[in-house]
GROMACS .gro file of C-alpha atoms in nm:
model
  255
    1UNK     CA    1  10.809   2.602   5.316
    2UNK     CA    2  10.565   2.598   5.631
    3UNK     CA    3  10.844   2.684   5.844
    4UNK     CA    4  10.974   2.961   5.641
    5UNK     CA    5  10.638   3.098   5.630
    6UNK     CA    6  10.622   3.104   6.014
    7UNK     CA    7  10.876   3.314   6.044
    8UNK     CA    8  10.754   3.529   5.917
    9UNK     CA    9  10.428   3.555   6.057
   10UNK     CA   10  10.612   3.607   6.325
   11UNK     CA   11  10.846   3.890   6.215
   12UNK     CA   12  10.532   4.074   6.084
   13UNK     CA   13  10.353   4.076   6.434
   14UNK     CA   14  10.680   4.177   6.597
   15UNK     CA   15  10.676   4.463   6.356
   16UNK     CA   16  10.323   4.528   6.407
   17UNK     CA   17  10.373   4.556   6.804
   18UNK     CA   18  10.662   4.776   6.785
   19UNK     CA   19  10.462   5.028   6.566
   20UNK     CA   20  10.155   5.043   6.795
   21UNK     CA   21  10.422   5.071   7.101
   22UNK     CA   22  10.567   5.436   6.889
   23UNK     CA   23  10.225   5.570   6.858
   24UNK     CA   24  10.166   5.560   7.201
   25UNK     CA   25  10.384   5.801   7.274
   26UNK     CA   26  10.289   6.070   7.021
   27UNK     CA   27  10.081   6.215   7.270
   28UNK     CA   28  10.340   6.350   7.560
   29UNK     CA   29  10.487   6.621   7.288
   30UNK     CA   30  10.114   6.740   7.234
   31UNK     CA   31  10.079   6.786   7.571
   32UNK     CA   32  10.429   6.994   7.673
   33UNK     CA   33  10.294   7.260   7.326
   34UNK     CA   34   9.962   7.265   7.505
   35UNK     CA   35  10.153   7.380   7.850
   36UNK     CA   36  10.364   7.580   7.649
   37UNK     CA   37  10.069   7.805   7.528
   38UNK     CA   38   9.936   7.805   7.869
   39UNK     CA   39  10.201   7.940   8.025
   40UNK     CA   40  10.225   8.194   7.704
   41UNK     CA   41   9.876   8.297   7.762
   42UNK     CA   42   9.951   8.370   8.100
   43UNK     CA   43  10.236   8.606   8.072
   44UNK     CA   44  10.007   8.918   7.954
   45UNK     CA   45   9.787   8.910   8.297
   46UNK     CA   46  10.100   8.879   8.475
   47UNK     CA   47  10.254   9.220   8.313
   48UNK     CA   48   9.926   9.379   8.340
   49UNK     CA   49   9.895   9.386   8.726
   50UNK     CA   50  10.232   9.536   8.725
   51UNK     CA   51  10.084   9.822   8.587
   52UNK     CA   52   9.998  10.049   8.888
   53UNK     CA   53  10.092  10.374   8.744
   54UNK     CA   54   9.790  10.454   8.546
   55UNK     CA   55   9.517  10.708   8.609
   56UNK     CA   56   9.314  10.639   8.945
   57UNK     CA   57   8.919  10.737   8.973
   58UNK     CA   58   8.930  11.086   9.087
   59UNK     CA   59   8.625  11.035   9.324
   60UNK     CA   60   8.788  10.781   9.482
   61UNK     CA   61   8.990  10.961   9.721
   62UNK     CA   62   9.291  10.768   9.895
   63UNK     CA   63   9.257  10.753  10.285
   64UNK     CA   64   9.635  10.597  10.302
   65UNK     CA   65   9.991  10.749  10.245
   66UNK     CA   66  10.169  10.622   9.967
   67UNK     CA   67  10.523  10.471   9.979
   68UNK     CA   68  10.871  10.676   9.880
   69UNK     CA   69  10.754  11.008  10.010
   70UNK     CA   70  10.994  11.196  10.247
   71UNK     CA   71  11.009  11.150  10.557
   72UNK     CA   72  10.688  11.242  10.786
   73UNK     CA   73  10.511  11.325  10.471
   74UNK     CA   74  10.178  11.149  10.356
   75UNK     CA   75  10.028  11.247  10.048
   76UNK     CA   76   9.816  11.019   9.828
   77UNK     CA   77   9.908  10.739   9.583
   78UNK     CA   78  10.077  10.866   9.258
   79UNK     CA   79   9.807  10.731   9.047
   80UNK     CA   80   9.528  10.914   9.229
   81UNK     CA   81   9.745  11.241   9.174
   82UNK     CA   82   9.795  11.122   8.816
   83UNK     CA   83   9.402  11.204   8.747
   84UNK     CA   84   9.370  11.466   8.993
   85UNK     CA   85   9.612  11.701   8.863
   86UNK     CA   86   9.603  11.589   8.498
   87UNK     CA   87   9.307  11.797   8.342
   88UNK     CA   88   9.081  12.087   8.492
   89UNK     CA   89   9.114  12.235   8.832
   90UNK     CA   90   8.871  12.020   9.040
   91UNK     CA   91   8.795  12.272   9.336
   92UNK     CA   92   8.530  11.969   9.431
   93UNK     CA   93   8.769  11.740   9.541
   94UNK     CA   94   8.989  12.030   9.708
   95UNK     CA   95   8.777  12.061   9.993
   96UNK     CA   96   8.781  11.727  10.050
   97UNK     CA   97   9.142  11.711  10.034
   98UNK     CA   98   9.168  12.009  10.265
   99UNK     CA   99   8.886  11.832  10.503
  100UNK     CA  100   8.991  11.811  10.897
  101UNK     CA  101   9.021  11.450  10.863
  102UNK     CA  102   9.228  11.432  10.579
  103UNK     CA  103   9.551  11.240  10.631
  104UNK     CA  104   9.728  11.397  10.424
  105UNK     CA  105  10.020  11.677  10.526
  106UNK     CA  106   9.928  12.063  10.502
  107UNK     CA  107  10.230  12.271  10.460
  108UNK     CA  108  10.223  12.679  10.402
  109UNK     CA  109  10.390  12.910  10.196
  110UNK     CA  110  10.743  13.147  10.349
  111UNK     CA  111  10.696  13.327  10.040
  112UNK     CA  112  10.506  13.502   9.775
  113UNK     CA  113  10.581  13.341   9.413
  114UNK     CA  114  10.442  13.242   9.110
  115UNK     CA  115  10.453  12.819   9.021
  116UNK     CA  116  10.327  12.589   8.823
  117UNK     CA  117  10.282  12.204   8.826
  118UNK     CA  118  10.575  12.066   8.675
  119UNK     CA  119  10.503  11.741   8.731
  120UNK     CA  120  10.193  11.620   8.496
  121UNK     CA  121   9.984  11.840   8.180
  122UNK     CA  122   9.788  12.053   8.423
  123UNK     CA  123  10.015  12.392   8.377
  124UNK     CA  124   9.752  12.636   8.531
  125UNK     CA  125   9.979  12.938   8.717
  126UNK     CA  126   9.896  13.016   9.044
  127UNK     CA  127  10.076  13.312   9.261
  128UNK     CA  128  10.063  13.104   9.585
  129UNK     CA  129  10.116  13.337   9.833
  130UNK     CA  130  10.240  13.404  10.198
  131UNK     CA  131  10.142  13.219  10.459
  132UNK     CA  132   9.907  12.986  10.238
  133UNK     CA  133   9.790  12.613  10.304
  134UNK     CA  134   9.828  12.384  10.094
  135UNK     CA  135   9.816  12.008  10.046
  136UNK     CA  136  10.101  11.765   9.958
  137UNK     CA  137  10.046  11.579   9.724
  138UNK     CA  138  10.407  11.448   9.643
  139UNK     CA  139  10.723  11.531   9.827
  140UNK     CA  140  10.968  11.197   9.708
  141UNK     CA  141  11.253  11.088   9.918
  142UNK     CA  142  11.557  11.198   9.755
  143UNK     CA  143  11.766  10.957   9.533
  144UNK     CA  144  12.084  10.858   9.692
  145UNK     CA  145  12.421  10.942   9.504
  146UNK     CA  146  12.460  11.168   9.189
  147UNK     CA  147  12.428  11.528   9.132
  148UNK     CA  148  12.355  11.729   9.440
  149UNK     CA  149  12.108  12.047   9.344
  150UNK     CA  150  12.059  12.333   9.590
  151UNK     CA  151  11.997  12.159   9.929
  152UNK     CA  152  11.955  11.779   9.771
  153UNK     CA  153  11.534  11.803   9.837
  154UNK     CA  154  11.290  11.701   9.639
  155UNK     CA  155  11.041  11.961   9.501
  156UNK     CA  156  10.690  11.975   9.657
  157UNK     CA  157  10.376  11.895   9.451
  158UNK     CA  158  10.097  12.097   9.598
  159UNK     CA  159   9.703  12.160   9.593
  160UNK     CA  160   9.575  12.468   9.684
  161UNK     CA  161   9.201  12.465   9.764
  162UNK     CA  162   9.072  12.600   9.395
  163UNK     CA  163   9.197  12.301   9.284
  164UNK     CA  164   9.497  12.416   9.112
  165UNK     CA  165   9.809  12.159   9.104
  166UNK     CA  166  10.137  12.335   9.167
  167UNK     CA  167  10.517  12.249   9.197
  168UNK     CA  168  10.757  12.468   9.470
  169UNK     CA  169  11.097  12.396   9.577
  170UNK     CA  170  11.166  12.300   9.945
  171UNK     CA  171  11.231  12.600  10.030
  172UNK     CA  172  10.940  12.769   9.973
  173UNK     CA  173  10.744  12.594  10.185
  174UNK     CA  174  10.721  12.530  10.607
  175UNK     CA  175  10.582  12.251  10.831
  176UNK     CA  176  10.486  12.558  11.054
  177UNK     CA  177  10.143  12.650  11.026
  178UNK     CA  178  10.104  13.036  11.099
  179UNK     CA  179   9.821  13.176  11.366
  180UNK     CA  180   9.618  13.293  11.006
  181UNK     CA  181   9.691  13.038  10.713
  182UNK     CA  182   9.593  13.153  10.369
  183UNK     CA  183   9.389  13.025  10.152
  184UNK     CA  184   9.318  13.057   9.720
  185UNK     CA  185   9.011  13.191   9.632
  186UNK     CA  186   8.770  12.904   9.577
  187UNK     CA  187   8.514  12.902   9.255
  188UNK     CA  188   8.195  12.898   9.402
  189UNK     CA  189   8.027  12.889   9.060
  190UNK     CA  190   8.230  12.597   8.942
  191UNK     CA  191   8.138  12.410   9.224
  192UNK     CA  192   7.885  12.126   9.154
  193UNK     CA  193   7.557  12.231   9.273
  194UNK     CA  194   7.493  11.913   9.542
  195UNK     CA  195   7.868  12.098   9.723
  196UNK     CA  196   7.707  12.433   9.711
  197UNK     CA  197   7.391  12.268   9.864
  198UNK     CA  198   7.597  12.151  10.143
  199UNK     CA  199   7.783  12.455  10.178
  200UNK     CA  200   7.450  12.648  10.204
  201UNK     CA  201   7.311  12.459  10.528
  202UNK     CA  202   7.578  12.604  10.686
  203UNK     CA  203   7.481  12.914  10.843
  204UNK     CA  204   7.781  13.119  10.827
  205UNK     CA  205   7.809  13.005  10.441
  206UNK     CA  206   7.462  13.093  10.402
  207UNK     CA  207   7.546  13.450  10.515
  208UNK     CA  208   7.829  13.546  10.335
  209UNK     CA  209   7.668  13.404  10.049
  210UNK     CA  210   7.336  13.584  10.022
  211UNK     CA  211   7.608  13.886  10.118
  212UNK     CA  212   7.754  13.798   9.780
  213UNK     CA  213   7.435  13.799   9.567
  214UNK     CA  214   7.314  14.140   9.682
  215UNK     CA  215   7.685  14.282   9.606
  216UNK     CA  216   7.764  14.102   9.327
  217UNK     CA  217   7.394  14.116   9.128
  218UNK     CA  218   7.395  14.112   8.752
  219UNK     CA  219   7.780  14.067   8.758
  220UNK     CA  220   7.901  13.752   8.515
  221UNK     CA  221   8.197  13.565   8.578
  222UNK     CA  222   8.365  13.695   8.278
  223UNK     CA  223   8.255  14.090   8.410
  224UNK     CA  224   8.503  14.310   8.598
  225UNK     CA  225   8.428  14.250   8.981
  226UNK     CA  226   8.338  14.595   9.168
  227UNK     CA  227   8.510  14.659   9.485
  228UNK     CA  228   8.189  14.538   9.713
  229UNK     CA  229   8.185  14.266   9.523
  230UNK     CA  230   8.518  14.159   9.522
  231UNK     CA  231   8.524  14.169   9.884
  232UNK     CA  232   8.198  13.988   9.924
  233UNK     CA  233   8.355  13.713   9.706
  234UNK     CA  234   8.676  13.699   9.921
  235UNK     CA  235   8.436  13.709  10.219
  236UNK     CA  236   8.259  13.368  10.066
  237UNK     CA  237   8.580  13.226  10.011
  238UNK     CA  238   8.717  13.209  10.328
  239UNK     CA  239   8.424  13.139  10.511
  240UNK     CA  240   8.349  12.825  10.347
  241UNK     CA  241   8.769  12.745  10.354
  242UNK     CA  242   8.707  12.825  10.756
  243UNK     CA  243   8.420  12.592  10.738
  244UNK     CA  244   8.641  12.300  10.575
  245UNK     CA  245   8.941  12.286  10.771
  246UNK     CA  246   8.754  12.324  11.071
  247UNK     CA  247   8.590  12.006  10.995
  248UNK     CA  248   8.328  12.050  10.761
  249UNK     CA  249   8.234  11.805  10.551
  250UNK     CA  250   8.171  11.820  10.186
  251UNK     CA  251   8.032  11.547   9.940
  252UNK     CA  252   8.187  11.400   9.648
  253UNK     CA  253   8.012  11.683   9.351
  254UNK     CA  254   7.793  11.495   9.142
  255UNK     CA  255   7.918  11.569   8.794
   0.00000   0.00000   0.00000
């Protein structure tokens, strides 16, 4: 009887040992869910900074050529073009763009011809005309292989200095900047007021400007323009373009 009961005493502790051995190992599975959720939480930051396309801060002007433009071509980053040309002209940032020290390429106009910006929502149309500057603000290296149209070039995107995003074949446009580039007639009510400001402490701005007040007085926007003051507006316009591409700087307008 005693030994009968030893045994199993002893089978009963064996058993007893082998269950505490099983629960020791429970927790390795809990762990590998835990990494698994980790690495699960993880994935969404990871596709997120992939995400480079969207809308850049227009008042953050690029000061670097972007990647897979043509080559000898630097125009800004896609995303900063994304903003710029994706609502209202922004004659503002223009002049900035158009700015001596800009990096970006100027190309002008072999032809008169009506455009517009085929490339985002702004769908303003401009008559660009002969001879005008203008910025590029995309010109993409051509795909290699499939369809071939007209001379296999990309279209350019442009800016002309009112702001206005436009889209022109190849063609149309020349690395050769004429003896008396062109310019669009720049806004000088929509500018902000802190651009005008700076515009004004130049002298020759501050001439054609006063020039425009006396010709255009008690003339709206929305009114018909008489001759004088037509011509006093032109006058305006391409003294302050003169002023900006001869290295005149203009602030960021304070909106």
């Amino acid at each position: 009887m005693n030994r009968s009961l030893l045994v199993c005493l002893c089978h009963l502790v064996a058993c007893g040992g082998a269950s505490s051995n099983t629960a020791s190992k429970e927790p390795e599975p809990a762990r590998s869910s835990s990494a698994a959720v980790t690495a699960n939480a993880d994935a969404p930051a990871a596709a997120t900074s992939v995400t480079s396309d969207a809308p850049a801060d227009v008042n953050a002007i690029p000061q670097r050529c972007a990647d897979g433009q043509s080559e000898g071509i630097c125009a800004p980053a896609r995303s900063f073009v994304k903003s710029l040309c994706g609502t209202y002209p922004m004659p503002d940032i223009a002049l900035i763009m158009f700015s001596k020290s800009s990096p970006f390429t100027k190309v002008y106009m072999n032809r008169n011809m009506e455009a517009w910006y085929t490339s985002g929502q702004q769908s303003t149309s401009a008559k660009l005309v002969f001879d005008e500057e203008v910025v590029v603000l995309a010109h993409p290296k051509a795909k290699s292989g499939g369809m071939v149209v007209g001379n296999g070039g990309t279209n350019y995107d442009v800016l002309r200095i009112d702001g206005v995003c436009s889209s022109v074949e190849p063609e149309a446009v020349s690395l050769k900047r004429p003896p008396a580039p062109k310019y669009a007639s720049i806004p000088w009510q929509q500018l902000e007021k802190n651009v005008r400001d700076t515009l004004l402490a130049d002298a020759g701005v501050a001439r054609a400007e006063a020039a425009r007040r006396k010709e255009c007085k008690g003339t709206t926007s929305l009114g018909m323009l008489s001759p004088g003051c037509a011509k006093a507006d032109d006058r305006l316009s391409w003294t302050i373009a003169d002023f900006v591409v001869r290295g005149g700087q203009t602030p960021m307008p304070k909106r």
